[in-house]
Tab-separated table of C-alpha atoms and ligand atoms in Angstrom:
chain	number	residue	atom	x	y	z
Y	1	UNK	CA	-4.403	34.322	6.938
Y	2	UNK	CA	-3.522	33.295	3.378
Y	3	UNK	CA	-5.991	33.810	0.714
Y	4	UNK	CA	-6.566	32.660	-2.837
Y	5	UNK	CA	-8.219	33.113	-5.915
Y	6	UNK	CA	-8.115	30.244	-7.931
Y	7	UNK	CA	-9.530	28.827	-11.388
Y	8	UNK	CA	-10.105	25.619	-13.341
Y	9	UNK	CA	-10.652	25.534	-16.797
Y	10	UNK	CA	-8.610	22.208	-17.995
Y	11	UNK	CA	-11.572	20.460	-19.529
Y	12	UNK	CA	-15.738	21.196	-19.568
Y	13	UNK	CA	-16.216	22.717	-16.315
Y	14	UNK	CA	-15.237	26.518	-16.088
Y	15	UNK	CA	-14.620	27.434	-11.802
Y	16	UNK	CA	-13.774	29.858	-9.539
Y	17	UNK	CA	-13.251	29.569	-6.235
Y	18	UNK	CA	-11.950	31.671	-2.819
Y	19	UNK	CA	-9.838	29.600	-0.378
Y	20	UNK	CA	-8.435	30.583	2.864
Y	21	UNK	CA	-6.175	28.628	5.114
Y	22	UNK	CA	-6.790	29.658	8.583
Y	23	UNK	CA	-4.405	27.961	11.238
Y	24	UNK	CA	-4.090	24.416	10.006
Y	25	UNK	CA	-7.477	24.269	8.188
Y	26	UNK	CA	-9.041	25.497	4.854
Y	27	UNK	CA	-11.854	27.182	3.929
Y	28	UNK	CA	-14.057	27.312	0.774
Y	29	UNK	CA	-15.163	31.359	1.394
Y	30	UNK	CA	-16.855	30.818	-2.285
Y	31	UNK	CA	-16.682	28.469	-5.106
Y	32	UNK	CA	-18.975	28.210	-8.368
Y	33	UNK	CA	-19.080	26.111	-11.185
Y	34	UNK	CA	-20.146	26.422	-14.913
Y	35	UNK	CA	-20.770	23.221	-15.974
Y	36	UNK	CA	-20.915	22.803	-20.316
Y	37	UNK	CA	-21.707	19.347	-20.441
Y	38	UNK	CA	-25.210	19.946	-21.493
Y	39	UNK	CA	-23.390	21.354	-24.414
Y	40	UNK	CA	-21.021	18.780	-25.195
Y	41	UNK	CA	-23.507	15.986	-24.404
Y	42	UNK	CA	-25.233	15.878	-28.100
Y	43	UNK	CA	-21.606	14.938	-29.474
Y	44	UNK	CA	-21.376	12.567	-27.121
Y	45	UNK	CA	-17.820	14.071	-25.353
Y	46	UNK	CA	-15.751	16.806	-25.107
Y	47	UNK	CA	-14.995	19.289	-28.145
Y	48	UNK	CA	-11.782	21.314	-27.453
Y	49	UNK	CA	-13.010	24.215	-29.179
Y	50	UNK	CA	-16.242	24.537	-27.551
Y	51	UNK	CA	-14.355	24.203	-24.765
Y	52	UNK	CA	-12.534	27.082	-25.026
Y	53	UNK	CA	-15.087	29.581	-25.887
Y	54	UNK	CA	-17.500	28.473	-23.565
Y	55	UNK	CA	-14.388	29.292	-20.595
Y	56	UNK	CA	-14.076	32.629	-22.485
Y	57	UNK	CA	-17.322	33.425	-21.994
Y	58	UNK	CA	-18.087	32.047	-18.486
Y	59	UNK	CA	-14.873	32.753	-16.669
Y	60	UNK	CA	-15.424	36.379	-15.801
Y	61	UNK	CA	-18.793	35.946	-14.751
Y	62	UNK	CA	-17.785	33.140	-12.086
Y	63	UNK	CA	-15.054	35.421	-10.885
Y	64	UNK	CA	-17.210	38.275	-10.181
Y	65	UNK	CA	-19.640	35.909	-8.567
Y	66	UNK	CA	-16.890	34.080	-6.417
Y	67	UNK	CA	-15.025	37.573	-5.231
Y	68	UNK	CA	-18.893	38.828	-4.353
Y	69	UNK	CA	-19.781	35.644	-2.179
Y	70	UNK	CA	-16.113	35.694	-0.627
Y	71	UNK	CA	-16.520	39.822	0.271
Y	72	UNK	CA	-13.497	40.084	-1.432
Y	73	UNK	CA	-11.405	41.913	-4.243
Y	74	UNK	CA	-8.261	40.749	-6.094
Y	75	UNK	CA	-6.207	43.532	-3.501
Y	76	UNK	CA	-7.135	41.803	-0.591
Y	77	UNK	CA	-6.101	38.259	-1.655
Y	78	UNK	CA	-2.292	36.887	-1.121
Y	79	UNK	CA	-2.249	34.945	-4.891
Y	80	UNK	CA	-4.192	34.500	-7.617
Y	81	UNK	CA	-3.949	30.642	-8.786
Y	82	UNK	CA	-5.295	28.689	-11.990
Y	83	UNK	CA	-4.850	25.182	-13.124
Y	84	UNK	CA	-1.545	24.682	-16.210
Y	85	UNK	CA	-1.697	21.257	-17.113
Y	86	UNK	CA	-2.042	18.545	-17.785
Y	87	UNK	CA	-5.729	18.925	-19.849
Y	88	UNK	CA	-7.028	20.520	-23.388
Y	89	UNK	CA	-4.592	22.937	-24.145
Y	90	UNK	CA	-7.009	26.110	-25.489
Y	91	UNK	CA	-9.526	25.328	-22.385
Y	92	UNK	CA	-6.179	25.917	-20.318
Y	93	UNK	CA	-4.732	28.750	-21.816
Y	94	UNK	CA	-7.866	30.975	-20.903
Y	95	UNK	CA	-7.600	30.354	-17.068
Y	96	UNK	CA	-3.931	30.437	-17.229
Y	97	UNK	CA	-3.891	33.954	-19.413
Y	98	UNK	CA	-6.945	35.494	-16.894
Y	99	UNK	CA	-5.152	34.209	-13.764
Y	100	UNK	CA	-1.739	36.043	-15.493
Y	101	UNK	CA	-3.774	39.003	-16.062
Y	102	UNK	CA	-5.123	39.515	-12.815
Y	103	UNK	CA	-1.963	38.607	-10.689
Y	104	UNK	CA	-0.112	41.433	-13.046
Y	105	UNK	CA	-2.594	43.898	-12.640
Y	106	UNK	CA	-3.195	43.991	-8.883
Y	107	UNK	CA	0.683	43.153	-8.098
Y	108	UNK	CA	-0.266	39.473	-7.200
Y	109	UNK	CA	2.192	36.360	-7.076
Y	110	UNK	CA	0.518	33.599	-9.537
Y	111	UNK	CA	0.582	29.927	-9.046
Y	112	UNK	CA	0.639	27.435	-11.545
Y	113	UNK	CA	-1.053	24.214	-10.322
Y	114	UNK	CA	-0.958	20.705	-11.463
Y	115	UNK	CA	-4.361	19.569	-11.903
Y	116	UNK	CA	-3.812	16.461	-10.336
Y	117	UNK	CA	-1.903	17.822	-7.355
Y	118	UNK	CA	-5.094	19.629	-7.362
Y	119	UNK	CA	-7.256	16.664	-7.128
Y	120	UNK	CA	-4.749	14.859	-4.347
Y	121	UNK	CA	-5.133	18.607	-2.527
Y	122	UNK	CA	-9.210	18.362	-2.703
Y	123	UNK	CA	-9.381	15.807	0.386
Y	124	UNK	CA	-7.442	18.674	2.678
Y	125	UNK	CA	-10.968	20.599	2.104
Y	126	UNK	CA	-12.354	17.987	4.085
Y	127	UNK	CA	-13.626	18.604	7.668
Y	128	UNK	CA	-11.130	16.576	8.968
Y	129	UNK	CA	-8.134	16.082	6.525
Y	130	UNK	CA	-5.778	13.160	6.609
Y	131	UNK	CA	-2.262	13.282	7.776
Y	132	UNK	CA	0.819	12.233	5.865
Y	133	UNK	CA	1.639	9.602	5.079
Y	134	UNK	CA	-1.043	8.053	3.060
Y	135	UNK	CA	-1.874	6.047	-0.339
Y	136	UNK	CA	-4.369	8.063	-2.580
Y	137	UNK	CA	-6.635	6.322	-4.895
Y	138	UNK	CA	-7.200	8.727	-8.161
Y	139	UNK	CA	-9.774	8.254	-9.866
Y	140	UNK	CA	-11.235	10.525	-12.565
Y	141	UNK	CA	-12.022	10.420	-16.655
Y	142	UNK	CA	-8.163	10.835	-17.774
Y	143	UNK	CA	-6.211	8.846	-15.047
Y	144	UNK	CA	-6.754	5.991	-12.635
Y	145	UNK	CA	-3.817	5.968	-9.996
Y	146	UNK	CA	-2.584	4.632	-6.869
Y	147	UNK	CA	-0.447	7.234	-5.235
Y	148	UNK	CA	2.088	6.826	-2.513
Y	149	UNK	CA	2.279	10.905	-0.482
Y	150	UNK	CA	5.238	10.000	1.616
Y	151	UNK	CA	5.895	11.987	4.874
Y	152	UNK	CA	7.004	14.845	3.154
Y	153	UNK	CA	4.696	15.150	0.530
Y	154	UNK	CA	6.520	14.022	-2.110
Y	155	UNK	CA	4.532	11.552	-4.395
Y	156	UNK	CA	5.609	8.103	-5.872
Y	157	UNK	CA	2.909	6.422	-8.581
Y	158	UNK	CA	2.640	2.469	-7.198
Y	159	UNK	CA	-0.483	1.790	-9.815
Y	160	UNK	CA	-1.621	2.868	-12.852
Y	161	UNK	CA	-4.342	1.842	-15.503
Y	162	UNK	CA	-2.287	0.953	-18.535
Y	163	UNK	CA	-5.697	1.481	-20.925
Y	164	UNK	CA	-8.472	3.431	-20.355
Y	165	UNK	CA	-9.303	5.552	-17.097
Y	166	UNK	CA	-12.096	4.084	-14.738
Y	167	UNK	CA	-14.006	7.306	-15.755
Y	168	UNK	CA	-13.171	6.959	-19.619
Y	169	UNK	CA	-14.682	3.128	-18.930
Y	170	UNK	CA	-17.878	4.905	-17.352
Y	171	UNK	CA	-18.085	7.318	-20.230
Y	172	UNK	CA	-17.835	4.629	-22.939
Y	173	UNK	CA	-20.009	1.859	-20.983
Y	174	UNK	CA	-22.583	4.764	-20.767
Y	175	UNK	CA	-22.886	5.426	-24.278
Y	176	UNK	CA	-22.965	1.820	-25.446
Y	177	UNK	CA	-26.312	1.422	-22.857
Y	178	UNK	CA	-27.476	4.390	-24.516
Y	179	UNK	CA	-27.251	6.477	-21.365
Y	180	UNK	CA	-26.145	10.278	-21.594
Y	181	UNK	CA	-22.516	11.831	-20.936
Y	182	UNK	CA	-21.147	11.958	-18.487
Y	183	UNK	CA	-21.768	8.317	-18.012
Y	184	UNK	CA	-20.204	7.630	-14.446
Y	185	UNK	CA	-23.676	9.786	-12.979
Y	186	UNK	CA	-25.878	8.168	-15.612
Y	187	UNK	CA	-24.654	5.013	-14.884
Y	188	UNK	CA	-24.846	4.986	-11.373
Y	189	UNK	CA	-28.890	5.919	-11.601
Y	190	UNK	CA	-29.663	3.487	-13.597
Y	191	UNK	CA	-27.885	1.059	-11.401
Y	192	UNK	CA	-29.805	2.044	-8.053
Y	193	UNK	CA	-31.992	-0.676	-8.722
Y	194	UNK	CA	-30.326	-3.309	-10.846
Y	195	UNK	CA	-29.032	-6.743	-9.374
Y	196	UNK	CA	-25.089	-6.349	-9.480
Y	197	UNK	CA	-24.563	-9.711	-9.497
Y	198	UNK	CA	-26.511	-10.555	-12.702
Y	199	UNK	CA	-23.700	-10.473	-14.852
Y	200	UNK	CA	-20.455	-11.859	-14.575
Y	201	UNK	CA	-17.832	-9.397	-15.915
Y	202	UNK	CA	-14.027	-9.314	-16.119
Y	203	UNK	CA	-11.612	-7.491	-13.626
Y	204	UNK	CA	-8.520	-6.855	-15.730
Y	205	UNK	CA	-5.750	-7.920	-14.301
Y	206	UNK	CA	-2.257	-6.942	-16.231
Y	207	UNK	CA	0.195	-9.685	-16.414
Y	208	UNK	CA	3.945	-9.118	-16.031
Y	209	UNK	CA	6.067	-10.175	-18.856
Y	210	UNK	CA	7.904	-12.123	-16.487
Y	211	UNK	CA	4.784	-13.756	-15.206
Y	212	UNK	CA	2.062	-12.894	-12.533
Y	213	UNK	CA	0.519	-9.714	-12.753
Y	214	UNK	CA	0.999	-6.353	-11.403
Y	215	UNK	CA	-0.894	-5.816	-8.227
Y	216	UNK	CA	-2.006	-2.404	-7.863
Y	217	UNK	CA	-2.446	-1.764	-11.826
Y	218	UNK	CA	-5.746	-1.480	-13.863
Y	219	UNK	CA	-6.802	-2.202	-17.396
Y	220	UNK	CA	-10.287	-1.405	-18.260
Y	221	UNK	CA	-10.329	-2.683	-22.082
Y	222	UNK	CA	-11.322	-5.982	-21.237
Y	223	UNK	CA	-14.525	-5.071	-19.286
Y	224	UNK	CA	-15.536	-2.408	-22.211
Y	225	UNK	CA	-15.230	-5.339	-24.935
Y	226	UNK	CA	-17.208	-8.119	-22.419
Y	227	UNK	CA	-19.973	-5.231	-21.730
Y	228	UNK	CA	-20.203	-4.986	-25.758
Y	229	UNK	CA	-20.334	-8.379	-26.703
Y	230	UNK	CA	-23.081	-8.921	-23.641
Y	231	UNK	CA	-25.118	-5.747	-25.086
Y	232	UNK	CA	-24.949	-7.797	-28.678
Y	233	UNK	CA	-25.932	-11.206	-27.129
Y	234	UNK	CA	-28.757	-9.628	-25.448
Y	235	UNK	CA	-29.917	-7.367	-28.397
Y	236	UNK	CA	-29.889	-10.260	-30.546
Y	237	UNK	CA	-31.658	-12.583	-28.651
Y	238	UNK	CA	-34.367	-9.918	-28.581
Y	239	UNK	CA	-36.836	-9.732	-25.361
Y	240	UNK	CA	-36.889	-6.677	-22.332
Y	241	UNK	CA	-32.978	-4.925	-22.287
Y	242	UNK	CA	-32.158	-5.448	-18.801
Y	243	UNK	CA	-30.553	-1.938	-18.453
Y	244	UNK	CA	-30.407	-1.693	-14.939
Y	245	UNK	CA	-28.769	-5.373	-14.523
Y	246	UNK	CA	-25.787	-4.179	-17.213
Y	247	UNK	CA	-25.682	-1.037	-15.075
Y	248	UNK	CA	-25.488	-2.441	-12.008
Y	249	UNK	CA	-23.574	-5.310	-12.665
Y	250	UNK	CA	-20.362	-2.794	-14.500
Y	251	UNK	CA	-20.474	-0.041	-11.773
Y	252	UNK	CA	-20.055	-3.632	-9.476
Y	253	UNK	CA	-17.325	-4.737	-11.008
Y	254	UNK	CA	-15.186	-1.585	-11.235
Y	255	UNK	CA	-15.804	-0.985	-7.691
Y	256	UNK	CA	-14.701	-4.294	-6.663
Y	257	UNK	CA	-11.604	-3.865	-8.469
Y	258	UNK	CA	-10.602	-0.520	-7.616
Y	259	UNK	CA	-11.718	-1.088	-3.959
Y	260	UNK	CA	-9.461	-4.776	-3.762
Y	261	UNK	CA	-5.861	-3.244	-5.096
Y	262	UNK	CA	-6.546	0.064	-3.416
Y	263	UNK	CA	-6.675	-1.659	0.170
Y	264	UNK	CA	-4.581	-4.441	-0.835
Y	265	UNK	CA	-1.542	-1.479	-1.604
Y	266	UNK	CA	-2.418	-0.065	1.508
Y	267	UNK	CA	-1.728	-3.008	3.137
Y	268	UNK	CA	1.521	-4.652	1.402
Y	269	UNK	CA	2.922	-0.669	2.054
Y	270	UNK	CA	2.283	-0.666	5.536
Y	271	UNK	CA	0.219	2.118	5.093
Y	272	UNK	CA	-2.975	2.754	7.331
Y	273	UNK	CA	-4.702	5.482	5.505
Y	274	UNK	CA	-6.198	5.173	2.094
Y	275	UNK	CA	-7.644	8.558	0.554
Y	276	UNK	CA	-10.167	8.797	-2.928
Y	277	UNK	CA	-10.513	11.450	-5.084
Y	278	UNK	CA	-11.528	12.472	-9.065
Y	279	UNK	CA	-14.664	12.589	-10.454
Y	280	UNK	CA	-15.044	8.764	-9.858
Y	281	UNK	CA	-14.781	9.170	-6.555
Y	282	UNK	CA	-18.154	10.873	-6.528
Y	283	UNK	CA	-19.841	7.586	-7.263
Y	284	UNK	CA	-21.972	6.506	-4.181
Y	285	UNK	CA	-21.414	2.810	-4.476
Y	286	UNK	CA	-17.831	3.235	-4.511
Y	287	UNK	CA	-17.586	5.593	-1.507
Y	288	UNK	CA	-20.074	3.535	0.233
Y	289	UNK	CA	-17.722	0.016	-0.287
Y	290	UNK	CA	-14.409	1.598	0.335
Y	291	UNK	CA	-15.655	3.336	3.880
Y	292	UNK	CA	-16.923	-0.348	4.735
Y	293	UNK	CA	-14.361	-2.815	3.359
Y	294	UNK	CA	-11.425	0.489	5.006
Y	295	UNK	CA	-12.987	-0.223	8.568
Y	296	UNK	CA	-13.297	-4.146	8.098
Y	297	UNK	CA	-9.461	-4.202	6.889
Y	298	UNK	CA	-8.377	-1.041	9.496
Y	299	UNK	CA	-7.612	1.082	7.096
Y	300	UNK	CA	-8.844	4.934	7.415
Y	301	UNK	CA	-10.796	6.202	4.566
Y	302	UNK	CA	-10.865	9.585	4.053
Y	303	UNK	CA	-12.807	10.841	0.769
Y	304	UNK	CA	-12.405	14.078	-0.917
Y	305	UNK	CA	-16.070	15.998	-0.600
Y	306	UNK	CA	-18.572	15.147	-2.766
Y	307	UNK	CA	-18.803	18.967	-4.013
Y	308	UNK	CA	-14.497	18.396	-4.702
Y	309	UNK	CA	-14.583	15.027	-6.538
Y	310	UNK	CA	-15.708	16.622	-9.980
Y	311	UNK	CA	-13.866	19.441	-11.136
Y	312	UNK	CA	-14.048	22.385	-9.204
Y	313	UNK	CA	-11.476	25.607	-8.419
Y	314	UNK	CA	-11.438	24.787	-4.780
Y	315	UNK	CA	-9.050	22.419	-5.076
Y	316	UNK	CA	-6.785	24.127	-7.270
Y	317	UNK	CA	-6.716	26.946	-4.176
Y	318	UNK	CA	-5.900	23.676	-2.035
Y	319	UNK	CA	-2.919	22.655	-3.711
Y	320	UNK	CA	-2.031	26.845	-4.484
Y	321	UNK	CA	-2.117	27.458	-0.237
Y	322	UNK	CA	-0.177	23.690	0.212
Y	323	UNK	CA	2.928	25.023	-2.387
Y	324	UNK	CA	2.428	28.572	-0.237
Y	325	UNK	CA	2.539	26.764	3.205
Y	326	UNK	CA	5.642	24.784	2.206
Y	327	UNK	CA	7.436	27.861	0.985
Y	328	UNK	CA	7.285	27.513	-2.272
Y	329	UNK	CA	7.948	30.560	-4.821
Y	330	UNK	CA	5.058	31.950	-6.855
Y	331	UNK	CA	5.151	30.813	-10.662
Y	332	UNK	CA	6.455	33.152	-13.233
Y	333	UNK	CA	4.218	35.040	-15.531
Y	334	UNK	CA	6.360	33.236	-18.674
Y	335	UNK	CA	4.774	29.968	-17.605
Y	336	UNK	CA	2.273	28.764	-20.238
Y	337	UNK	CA	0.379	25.952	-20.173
Y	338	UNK	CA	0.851	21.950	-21.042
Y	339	UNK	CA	-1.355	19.408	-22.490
Y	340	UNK	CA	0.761	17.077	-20.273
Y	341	UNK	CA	3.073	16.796	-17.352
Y	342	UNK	CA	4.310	14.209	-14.823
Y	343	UNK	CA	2.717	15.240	-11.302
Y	344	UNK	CA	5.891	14.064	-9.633
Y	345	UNK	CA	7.748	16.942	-11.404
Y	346	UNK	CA	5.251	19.614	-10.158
Y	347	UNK	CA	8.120	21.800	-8.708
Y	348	UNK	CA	8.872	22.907	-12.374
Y	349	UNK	CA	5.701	25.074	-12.313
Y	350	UNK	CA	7.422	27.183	-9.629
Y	351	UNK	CA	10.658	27.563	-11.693
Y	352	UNK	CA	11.897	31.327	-12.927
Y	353	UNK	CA	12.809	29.625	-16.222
Y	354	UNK	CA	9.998	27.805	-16.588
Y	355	UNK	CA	9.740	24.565	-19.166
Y	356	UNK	CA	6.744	24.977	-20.663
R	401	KG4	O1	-12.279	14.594	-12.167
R	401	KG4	P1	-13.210	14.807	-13.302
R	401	KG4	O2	-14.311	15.811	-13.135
R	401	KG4	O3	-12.445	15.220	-14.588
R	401	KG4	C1	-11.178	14.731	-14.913
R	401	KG4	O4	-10.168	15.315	-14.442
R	401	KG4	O5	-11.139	13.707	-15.633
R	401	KG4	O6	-13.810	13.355	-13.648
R	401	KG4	C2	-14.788	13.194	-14.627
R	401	KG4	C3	-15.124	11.715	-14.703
R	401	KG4	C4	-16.069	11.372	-15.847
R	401	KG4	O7	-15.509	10.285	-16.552
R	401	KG4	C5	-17.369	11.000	-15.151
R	401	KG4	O8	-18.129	10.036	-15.848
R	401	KG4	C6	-16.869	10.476	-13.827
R	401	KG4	O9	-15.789	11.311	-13.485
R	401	KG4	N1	-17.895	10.560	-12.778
R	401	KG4	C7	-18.430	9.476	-12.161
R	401	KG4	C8	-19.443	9.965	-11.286
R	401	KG4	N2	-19.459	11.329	-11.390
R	401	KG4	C9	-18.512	11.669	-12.306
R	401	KG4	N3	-18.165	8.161	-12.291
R	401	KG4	C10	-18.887	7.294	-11.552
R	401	KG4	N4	-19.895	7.683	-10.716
R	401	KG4	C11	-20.189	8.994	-10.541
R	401	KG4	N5	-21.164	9.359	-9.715
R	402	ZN	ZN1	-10.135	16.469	-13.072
């Protein structure tokens, strides 16, 4: 039964995990996680260079740990994989180069994932995985997407935000109230027991040049701006912040919003299953709505685990055993790493001349 070892190092979170496919199913034999948002909390976001060093330093410790859970060694796997793009280009080189490094020195193929095809390969860790075709809502702090995976796996992007990322809008909304990073967590507690309906807020719709708007696109800028100018109205009128109600009353809206076109796609595409993933799709008000408003429409719902929404290496040994399954060849050790890439033009990671 195929076996990986697999890393993910494309932003703040340094992972290894050990993923098996066993008949038509996948298994999570180990994963761990070094989280350094603590770290890059006080600057309020990500610094590349911390990044890096921090992977540097954690990396070999989470392999170790991840091969020792699993009751494996690098022999006894079939690949060694590790995320290539798109992300912070020194956070990526160091899982790339120790990926490289191990599949030389134990005589290993090495595969090059997308980190996105990761994210769209998370909900296959699922107990009960969804079957093609389907529409995937991604949702995480670089990219908000709707995502046609036809029959054969190919992909085709229906919807797109054409500002900000619903996690990005999180983050930012976050720091405004004051609240820590990552904001989509922070947030959400603070919203547990605010009234959502307090304030009224803007969904961002993007109009078409020729008129209307674009149905399964997002725009986030509008909301950030209207949650600013509230947090001035209310800070200069003086009196109790109502924290909570601001909370409450964003996470609402975004939910609404990316719940609406998400089903609504499903529906003009004739398609009857709707899958969530990205670190968004961790948020409990949004998984909660979309399982709810799914079964009232009769559309499926199938979310990526909670422990897969975030970044995590288990889905980049998802999407390694998916290109394996399908046939695909292992990536050359000349591929390097990009800070961007389309996901529809994935198969260029398993090229012998690679592009990047
Ligand atoms: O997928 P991810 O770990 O990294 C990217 O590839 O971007 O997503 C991180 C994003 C952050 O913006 C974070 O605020 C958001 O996911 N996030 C959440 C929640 N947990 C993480 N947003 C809303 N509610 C949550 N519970
Ligand atoms: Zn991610």
């Amino acid at each position: 039964m195929p076996k990986v070892l697999a890393l993910e190092t494309s932003c703040d979170e340094s992972a290894a995990a050990v993923v098996e496919q066993r008949g038509g199913r996948l298994f999570v034999l180990s994963h761990r996680i070094a989280s350094q948002i603590e770290e890059h909390a006080q600057w309020g976001g990500v610094v590349p260079e911390i990044a890096s060093r921090r992977h540097v330093e954690a990396l070999p410790h989470l392999i170790d740990a991840a091969l020792d859970e699993a009751d494996q060694s690098v022999a006894d796997l079939d690949a060694v994989a590790a995320t290539v793009t798109p992300g912070l280009v020194g956070a990526l080189m160091v899982g790339s180069l120790t990926g490289r490094t191990l599949a030389a020195l134990h005589g290993k193929p090495f595969m090059g994932v997308h980190h996105l095809e990761a994210h769209l390969a998370s909900v296959r860790l699922a107990a009960s995985p969804p079957k093609l075709p389907y529409v995937v809502l991604l949702v995480s702090g670089g990219h908000t997407e709707l995502i046609l995976v036809d029959k054969d796996g190919d992909f085709h992007r229906l919807g797109r935000s054409h500002d900000d990322a619903a996690g990005e809008a999180f983050d930012k909304v976050a720091r405004l109230l004051g609240l820590a990073y990552p904001g989509g967590p922070a947030i959400q507690a603070a919203a547990k027991a605010g009234d959502p309906k307090r304030f009224s807020l803007p969904k961002g719709r993007v109009s078409r040049p020729e008129g209307g708007f674009y149905p399964y696109d997002f725009s986030f800028s509008g909301l950030k701006t209207a949650m600013l100018r509230q947090v001035e109205s209310l800070r200069a009128e003086g009196g109790a912040f109502p924290l909570q109600d601001l909370a409450a009353s964003f996470e609402q809206v975004v939910v609404d919003v990316l719940v609406e076109r998400s089903l609504r796609c499903c529906h003009d595409q004739n398609q009857s299953t709707l899958v969530m993933v990205g670190g968004v799709a961790a948020n409990a008000r949004l998984r909660e709505q979309m399982e709810r408003q799914g079964r009232e429409r009769g559309i499926a719902i199938h979310l990526a685990p909670l422990a897969f929404c975030t970044d995590n290496a288990a889905m980049v040994g998802a999407a390694a055993l998916g290109r394996l399954q399908s046939g695909w060849n292992s990536s050359s050790l000349k591929l390097g790493v990009s800070a961007r890439w389309p996901l529809e033009s994935g198969e260029e990671l398993y090229s012998k001349e690679p592009r990047f």
